[in-house]
Amino acid sequence: AAAPMRPPALQGLAKEAPAEFRCAFDGRLMMDPVRSPHGHIFERASLACVLTETQRCPLTGEPLVLETCERLPELRRSIARWVRERRCTTAGT
């Protein structure tokens, strides 16, 4: 299954985003980050797509279910703040 589509503006921002704001699996900018029990941080929707097919962590190959992944609201807020700042910066140019 394909990962959910992102608006083109967010796809462009992902290239400039700090590494900690990008999904460990697909490199896209995360909007709903989760941490696996193995410590990797993924976009929840992207990980959900992978897990429907494999039930394994895409990085370690270990068994994994989405329910064991911790949601990261503080990281989500940091990413949203960064996106807002970038939009304001690029809108003014």
mmCIF file of N, CA and C in Angstrom:
data_model
loop_
_atom_site.group_PDB
_atom_site.id
_atom_site.type_symbol
_atom_site.label_atom_id
_atom_site.label_comp_id
_atom_site.label_asym_id
_atom_site.label_seq_id
_atom_site.Cartn_x
_atom_site.Cartn_y
_atom_site.Cartn_z
ATOM 1 N N ALA A 1 0.844 -1.187 0.000
ATOM 2 C CA ALA A 1 0.000 0.000 0.000
ATOM 3 C C ALA A 1 0.880 1.237 0.000
ATOM 4 N N ALA A 2 0.472 2.239 -0.706
ATOM 5 C CA ALA A 2 1.237 3.479 -0.795
ATOM 6 C C ALA A 2 1.016 4.322 0.446
ATOM 7 N N ALA A 3 2.024 5.099 0.783
ATOM 8 C CA ALA A 3 1.898 6.024 1.914
ATOM 9 C C ALA A 3 0.911 7.117 1.533
ATOM 10 N N PRO A 4 0.272 7.729 2.527
ATOM 11 C CA PRO A 4 -0.682 8.787 2.226
ATOM 12 C C PRO A 4 -0.011 9.944 1.497
ATOM 13 N N MET A 5 -0.761 10.559 0.602
ATOM 14 C CA MET A 5 -0.231 11.696 -0.146
ATOM 15 C C MET A 5 -0.143 12.924 0.744
ATOM 16 N N ARG A 6 0.892 13.700 0.565
ATOM 17 C CA ARG A 6 1.086 14.943 1.292
ATOM 18 C C ARG A 6 0.887 16.091 0.310
ATOM 19 N N PRO A 7 0.412 17.231 0.816
ATOM 20 C CA PRO A 7 0.349 18.399 -0.056
ATOM 21 C C PRO A 7 1.749 18.732 -0.578
ATOM 22 N N PRO A 8 1.864 19.204 -1.828
ATOM 23 C CA PRO A 8 3.181 19.497 -2.394
ATOM 24 C C PRO A 8 4.026 20.416 -1.523
ATOM 25 N N ALA A 9 3.414 21.387 -0.857
ATOM 26 C CA ALA A 9 4.183 22.302 -0.010
ATOM 27 C C ALA A 9 4.876 21.546 1.115
ATOM 28 N N LEU A 10 4.198 20.567 1.707
ATOM 29 C CA LEU A 10 4.814 19.787 2.776
ATOM 30 C C LEU A 10 5.905 18.885 2.242
ATOM 31 N N GLN A 11 5.737 18.357 1.035
ATOM 32 C CA GLN A 11 6.784 17.531 0.447
ATOM 33 C C GLN A 11 8.058 18.339 0.266
ATOM 34 N N GLY A 12 7.920 19.595 -0.163
ATOM 35 C CA GLY A 12 9.085 20.462 -0.323
ATOM 36 C C GLY A 12 9.739 20.781 1.007
ATOM 37 N N LEU A 13 8.920 21.016 2.026
ATOM 38 C CA LEU A 13 9.468 21.303 3.353
ATOM 39 C C LEU A 13 10.235 20.123 3.914
ATOM 40 N N ALA A 14 9.834 18.904 3.590
ATOM 41 C CA ALA A 14 10.497 17.718 4.127
ATOM 42 C C ALA A 14 11.977 17.703 3.764
ATOM 43 N N LYS A 15 12.308 18.207 2.587
ATOM 44 C CA LYS A 15 13.713 18.225 2.164
ATOM 45 C C LYS A 15 14.554 19.145 3.044
ATOM 46 N N GLU A 16 13.924 20.171 3.610
ATOM 47 C CA GLU A 16 14.634 21.135 4.456
ATOM 48 C C GLU A 16 14.528 20.800 5.937
ATOM 49 N N ALA A 17 13.650 19.859 6.270
ATOM 50 C CA ALA A 17 13.353 19.572 7.676
ATOM 51 C C ALA A 17 14.533 18.925 8.380
ATOM 52 N N PRO A 18 14.697 19.243 9.663
ATOM 53 C CA PRO A 18 15.713 18.535 10.457
ATOM 54 C C PRO A 18 15.429 17.037 10.437
ATOM 55 N N ALA A 19 16.452 16.224 10.517
ATOM 56 C CA ALA A 19 16.309 14.762 10.446
ATOM 57 C C ALA A 19 15.318 14.229 11.469
ATOM 58 N N GLU A 20 15.279 14.816 12.655
ATOM 59 C CA GLU A 20 14.383 14.311 13.701
ATOM 60 C C GLU A 20 12.912 14.575 13.399
ATOM 61 N N PHE A 21 12.626 15.387 12.364
ATOM 62 C CA PHE A 21 11.253 15.669 11.958
ATOM 63 C C PHE A 21 10.810 14.780 10.795
ATOM 64 N N ARG A 22 11.729 13.940 10.294
ATOM 65 C CA ARG A 22 11.427 13.086 9.145
ATOM 66 C C ARG A 22 11.293 11.631 9.574
ATOM 67 N N CYS A 23 10.385 10.937 8.928
ATOM 68 C CA CYS A 23 10.115 9.527 9.213
ATOM 69 C C CYS A 23 11.360 8.682 8.936
ATOM 70 N N ALA A 24 11.686 7.793 9.874
ATOM 71 C CA ALA A 24 12.852 6.914 9.715
ATOM 72 C C ALA A 24 12.674 5.933 8.563
ATOM 73 N N PHE A 25 11.429 5.682 8.168
ATOM 74 C CA PHE A 25 11.165 4.725 7.098
ATOM 75 C C PHE A 25 11.216 5.374 5.717
ATOM 76 N N ASP A 26 10.464 6.456 5.517
ATOM 77 C CA ASP A 26 10.353 7.018 4.167
ATOM 78 C C ASP A 26 10.938 8.428 4.017
ATOM 79 N N GLY A 27 11.426 9.012 5.110
ATOM 80 C CA GLY A 27 12.062 10.324 5.032
ATOM 81 C C GLY A 27 11.113 11.497 4.897
ATOM 82 N N ARG A 28 9.811 11.229 4.930
ATOM 83 C CA ARG A 28 8.838 12.319 4.785
ATOM 84 C C ARG A 28 8.664 13.065 6.101
ATOM 85 N N LEU A 29 8.232 14.290 5.976
ATOM 86 C CA LEU A 29 7.933 15.112 7.140
ATOM 87 C C LEU A 29 6.783 14.470 7.909
ATOM 88 N N MET A 30 6.952 14.297 9.210
ATOM 89 C CA MET A 30 5.932 13.628 10.019
ATOM 90 C C MET A 30 4.898 14.625 10.525
ATOM 91 N N MET A 31 3.644 14.202 10.513
ATOM 92 C CA MET A 31 2.550 14.978 11.077
ATOM 93 C C MET A 31 1.997 14.309 12.332
ATOM 94 N N ASP A 32 2.215 12.995 12.462
ATOM 95 C CA ASP A 32 1.739 12.233 13.617
ATOM 96 C C ASP A 32 2.819 11.214 13.989
ATOM 97 N N PRO A 33 3.904 11.680 14.619
ATOM 98 C CA PRO A 33 5.034 10.786 14.904
ATOM 99 C C PRO A 33 4.733 9.786 16.025
ATOM 100 N N VAL A 34 5.269 8.576 15.850
ATOM 101 C CA VAL A 34 5.197 7.535 16.876
ATOM 102 C C VAL A 34 6.576 6.910 17.033
ATOM 103 N N ARG A 35 6.858 6.440 18.265
ATOM 104 C CA ARG A 35 8.141 5.776 18.540
ATOM 105 C C ARG A 35 7.882 4.286 18.734
ATOM 106 N N SER A 36 8.619 3.475 18.003
ATOM 107 C CA SER A 36 8.488 2.028 18.155
ATOM 108 C C SER A 36 9.193 1.599 19.444
ATOM 109 N N PRO A 37 8.886 0.402 19.937
ATOM 110 C CA PRO A 37 9.601 -0.095 21.117
ATOM 111 C C PRO A 37 11.111 -0.215 20.891
ATOM 112 N N HIS A 38 11.526 -0.219 19.623
ATOM 113 C CA HIS A 38 12.950 -0.300 19.291
ATOM 114 C C HIS A 38 13.609 1.070 19.235
ATOM 115 N N GLY A 39 12.803 2.137 19.439
ATOM 116 C CA GLY A 39 13.349 3.490 19.496
ATOM 117 C C GLY A 39 13.321 4.263 18.193
ATOM 118 N N HIS A 40 12.822 3.675 17.127
ATOM 119 C CA HIS A 40 12.749 4.380 15.847
ATOM 120 C C HIS A 40 11.475 5.212 15.795
ATOM 121 N N ILE A 41 11.566 6.370 15.142
ATOM 122 C CA ILE A 41 10.419 7.268 15.055
ATOM 123 C C ILE A 41 9.915 7.299 13.617
ATOM 124 N N PHE A 42 8.606 7.061 13.492
ATOM 125 C CA PHE A 42 7.962 6.957 12.188
ATOM 126 C C PHE A 42 6.743 7.866 12.119
ATOM 127 N N GLU A 43 6.346 8.215 10.902
ATOM 128 C CA GLU A 43 5.027 8.802 10.665
ATOM 129 C C GLU A 43 4.016 7.679 10.872
ATOM 130 N N ARG A 44 3.031 7.920 11.717
ATOM 131 C CA ARG A 44 2.074 6.874 12.085
ATOM 132 C C ARG A 44 1.380 6.270 10.859
ATOM 133 N N ALA A 45 0.922 7.100 9.934
ATOM 134 C CA ALA A 45 0.202 6.599 8.760
ATOM 135 C C ALA A 45 1.105 5.744 7.869
ATOM 136 N N SER A 46 2.350 6.151 7.694
ATOM 137 C CA SER A 46 3.287 5.374 6.872
ATOM 138 C C SER A 46 3.573 4.026 7.520
ATOM 139 N N LEU A 47 3.794 4.036 8.829
ATOM 140 C CA LEU A 47 4.057 2.791 9.540
ATOM 141 C C LEU A 47 2.843 1.872 9.483
ATOM 142 N N ALA A 48 1.651 2.440 9.627
ATOM 143 C CA ALA A 48 0.426 1.637 9.572
ATOM 144 C C ALA A 48 0.322 0.914 8.223
ATOM 145 N N CYS A 49 0.662 1.589 7.147
ATOM 146 C CA CYS A 49 0.621 0.960 5.817
ATOM 147 C C CYS A 49 1.585 -0.216 5.739
ATOM 148 N N VAL A 50 2.797 -0.036 6.243
ATOM 149 C CA VAL A 50 3.795 -1.105 6.224
ATOM 150 C C VAL A 50 3.322 -2.285 7.067
ATOM 151 N N LEU A 51 2.784 -1.987 8.237
ATOM 152 C CA LEU A 51 2.399 -3.043 9.163
ATOM 153 C C LEU A 51 1.202 -3.855 8.678
ATOM 154 N N THR A 52 0.359 -3.284 7.820
ATOM 155 C CA THR A 52 -0.758 -4.070 7.287
ATOM 156 C C THR A 52 -0.244 -5.186 6.389
ATOM 157 N N GLU A 53 0.945 -5.002 5.831
ATOM 158 C CA GLU A 53 1.520 -6.003 4.934
ATOM 159 C C GLU A 53 2.481 -6.954 5.637
ATOM 160 N N THR A 54 3.247 -6.451 6.604
ATOM 161 C CA THR A 54 4.341 -7.271 7.132
ATOM 162 C C THR A 54 4.277 -7.588 8.625
ATOM 163 N N GLN A 55 3.624 -6.738 9.424
ATOM 164 C CA GLN A 55 3.620 -6.856 10.885
ATOM 165 C C GLN A 55 5.040 -6.875 11.453
ATOM 166 N N ARG A 56 5.969 -6.242 10.745
ATOM 167 C CA ARG A 56 7.368 -6.169 11.190
ATOM 168 C C ARG A 56 7.896 -4.744 11.024
ATOM 169 N N CYS A 57 8.797 -4.377 11.915
ATOM 170 C CA CYS A 57 9.435 -3.064 11.829
ATOM 171 C C CYS A 57 10.186 -2.979 10.502
ATOM 172 N N PRO A 58 9.969 -1.910 9.724
ATOM 173 C CA PRO A 58 10.648 -1.799 8.429
ATOM 174 C C PRO A 58 12.157 -1.597 8.554
ATOM 175 N N LEU A 59 12.642 -1.225 9.734
ATOM 176 C CA LEU A 59 14.083 -1.022 9.911
ATOM 177 C C LEU A 59 14.785 -2.206 10.557
ATOM 178 N N THR A 60 14.133 -2.834 11.530
ATOM 179 C CA THR A 60 14.803 -3.919 12.265
ATOM 180 C C THR A 60 14.343 -5.310 11.842
ATOM 181 N N GLY A 61 13.146 -5.402 11.234
ATOM 182 C CA GLY A 61 12.598 -6.700 10.885
ATOM 183 C C GLY A 61 11.960 -7.427 12.065
ATOM 184 N N GLU A 62 11.986 -6.783 13.235
ATOM 185 C CA GLU A 62 11.383 -7.382 14.422
ATOM 186 C C GLU A 62 9.862 -7.293 14.338
ATOM 187 N N PRO A 63 9.146 -8.245 14.959
ATOM 188 C CA PRO A 63 7.683 -8.155 14.995
ATOM 189 C C PRO A 63 7.241 -6.822 15.615
ATOM 190 N N LEU A 64 6.209 -6.220 15.046
ATOM 191 C CA LEU A 64 5.757 -4.919 15.514
ATOM 192 C C LEU A 64 4.277 -4.738 15.198
ATOM 193 N N VAL A 65 3.544 -4.194 16.155
ATOM 194 C CA VAL A 65 2.156 -3.789 15.929
ATOM 195 C C VAL A 65 2.037 -2.318 16.314
ATOM 196 N N LEU A 66 1.187 -1.603 15.614
ATOM 197 C CA LEU A 66 1.049 -0.161 15.809
ATOM 198 C C LEU A 66 0.682 0.200 17.247
ATOM 199 N N GLU A 67 -0.113 -0.648 17.888
ATOM 200 C CA GLU A 67 -0.566 -0.357 19.250
ATOM 201 C C GLU A 67 0.578 -0.295 20.263
ATOM 202 N N THR A 68 1.728 -0.868 19.934
ATOM 203 C CA THR A 68 2.866 -0.815 20.864
ATOM 204 C C THR A 68 3.740 0.418 20.634
ATOM 205 N N CYS A 69 3.371 1.242 19.649
ATOM 206 C CA CYS A 69 4.152 2.446 19.341
ATOM 207 C C CYS A 69 3.564 3.646 20.082
ATOM 208 N N GLU A 70 4.439 4.361 20.755
ATOM 209 C CA GLU A 70 4.033 5.518 21.564
ATOM 210 C C GLU A 70 3.856 6.753 20.683
ATOM 211 N N ARG A 71 2.719 7.411 20.806
ATOM 212 C CA ARG A 71 2.514 8.678 20.098
ATOM 213 C C ARG A 71 3.358 9.751 20.782
ATOM 214 N N LEU A 72 3.826 10.719 19.996
ATOM 215 C CA LEU A 72 4.749 11.743 20.489
ATOM 216 C C LEU A 72 4.166 13.142 20.289
ATOM 217 N N PRO A 73 3.246 13.553 21.173
ATOM 218 C CA PRO A 73 2.586 14.855 20.973
ATOM 219 C C PRO A 73 3.541 16.043 21.046
ATOM 220 N N GLU A 74 4.566 15.964 21.869
ATOM 221 C CA GLU A 74 5.503 17.092 21.957
ATOM 222 C C GLU A 74 6.286 17.254 20.649
ATOM 223 N N LEU A 75 6.730 16.146 20.075
ATOM 224 C CA LEU A 75 7.420 16.208 18.786
ATOM 225 C C LEU A 75 6.465 16.705 17.706
ATOM 226 N N ARG A 76 5.222 16.252 17.757
ATOM 227 C CA ARG A 76 4.220 16.713 16.793
ATOM 228 C C ARG A 76 4.064 18.229 16.869
ATOM 229 N N ARG A 77 3.991 18.773 18.077
ATOM 230 C CA ARG A 77 3.882 20.238 18.233
ATOM 231 C C ARG A 77 5.125 20.948 17.704
ATOM 232 N N SER A 78 6.292 20.382 17.954
ATOM 233 C CA SER A 78 7.535 20.993 17.460
ATOM 234 C C SER A 78 7.564 21.026 15.935
ATOM 235 N N ILE A 79 7.122 19.950 15.321
ATOM 236 C CA ILE A 79 7.083 19.895 13.855
ATOM 237 C C ILE A 79 6.084 20.923 13.316
ATOM 238 N N ALA A 80 4.898 20.979 13.920
ATOM 239 C CA ALA A 80 3.883 21.941 13.475
ATOM 240 C C ALA A 80 4.396 23.369 13.604
ATOM 241 N N ARG A 81 5.086 23.667 14.698
ATOM 242 C CA ARG A 81 5.649 24.998 14.902
ATOM 243 C C ARG A 81 6.699 25.296 13.822
ATOM 244 N N TRP A 82 7.550 24.332 13.519
ATOM 245 C CA TRP A 82 8.578 24.506 12.502
ATOM 246 C C TRP A 82 7.932 24.754 11.133
ATOM 247 N N VAL A 83 6.875 23.986 10.809
ATOM 248 C CA VAL A 83 6.182 24.163 9.526
ATOM 249 C C VAL A 83 5.583 25.565 9.436
ATOM 250 N N ARG A 84 4.926 26.015 10.513
ATOM 251 C CA ARG A 84 4.341 27.372 10.511
ATOM 252 C C ARG A 84 5.421 28.429 10.294
ATOM 253 N N GLU A 85 6.543 28.278 10.976
ATOM 254 C CA GLU A 85 7.632 29.254 10.829
ATOM 255 C C GLU A 85 8.174 29.259 9.407
ATOM 256 N N ARG A 86 8.321 28.077 8.819
ATOM 257 C CA ARG A 86 8.833 27.986 7.450
ATOM 258 C C ARG A 86 7.852 28.604 6.459
ATOM 259 N N ARG A 87 6.567 28.359 6.662
ATOM 260 C CA ARG A 87 5.559 28.943 5.768
ATOM 261 C C ARG A 87 5.571 30.454 5.842
ATOM 262 N N CYS A 88 5.716 30.980 7.046
ATOM 263 C CA CYS A 88 5.775 32.432 7.209
ATOM 264 C C CYS A 88 7.019 32.989 6.536
ATOM 265 N N THR A 89 8.147 32.305 6.674
ATOM 266 C CA THR A 89 9.401 32.740 6.080
ATOM 267 C C THR A 89 9.326 32.702 4.563
ATOM 268 N N THR A 90 8.805 31.593 4.002
ATOM 269 C CA THR A 90 8.756 31.473 2.548
ATOM 270 C C THR A 90 7.666 32.336 1.939
ATOM 271 N N ALA A 91 6.607 32.624 2.690
ATOM 272 C CA ALA A 91 5.524 33.479 2.181
ATOM 273 C C ALA A 91 6.011 34.917 2.003
ATOM 274 N N GLY A 92 6.979 35.304 2.810
ATOM 275 C CA GLY A 92 7.475 36.668 2.741
ATOM 276 C C GLY A 92 8.533 36.900 1.700
ATOM 277 N N THR A 93 8.925 35.848 0.948
ATOM 278 C CA THR A 93 9.998 36.029 -0.050
ATOM 279 C C THR A 93 9.459 36.200 -1.428
#
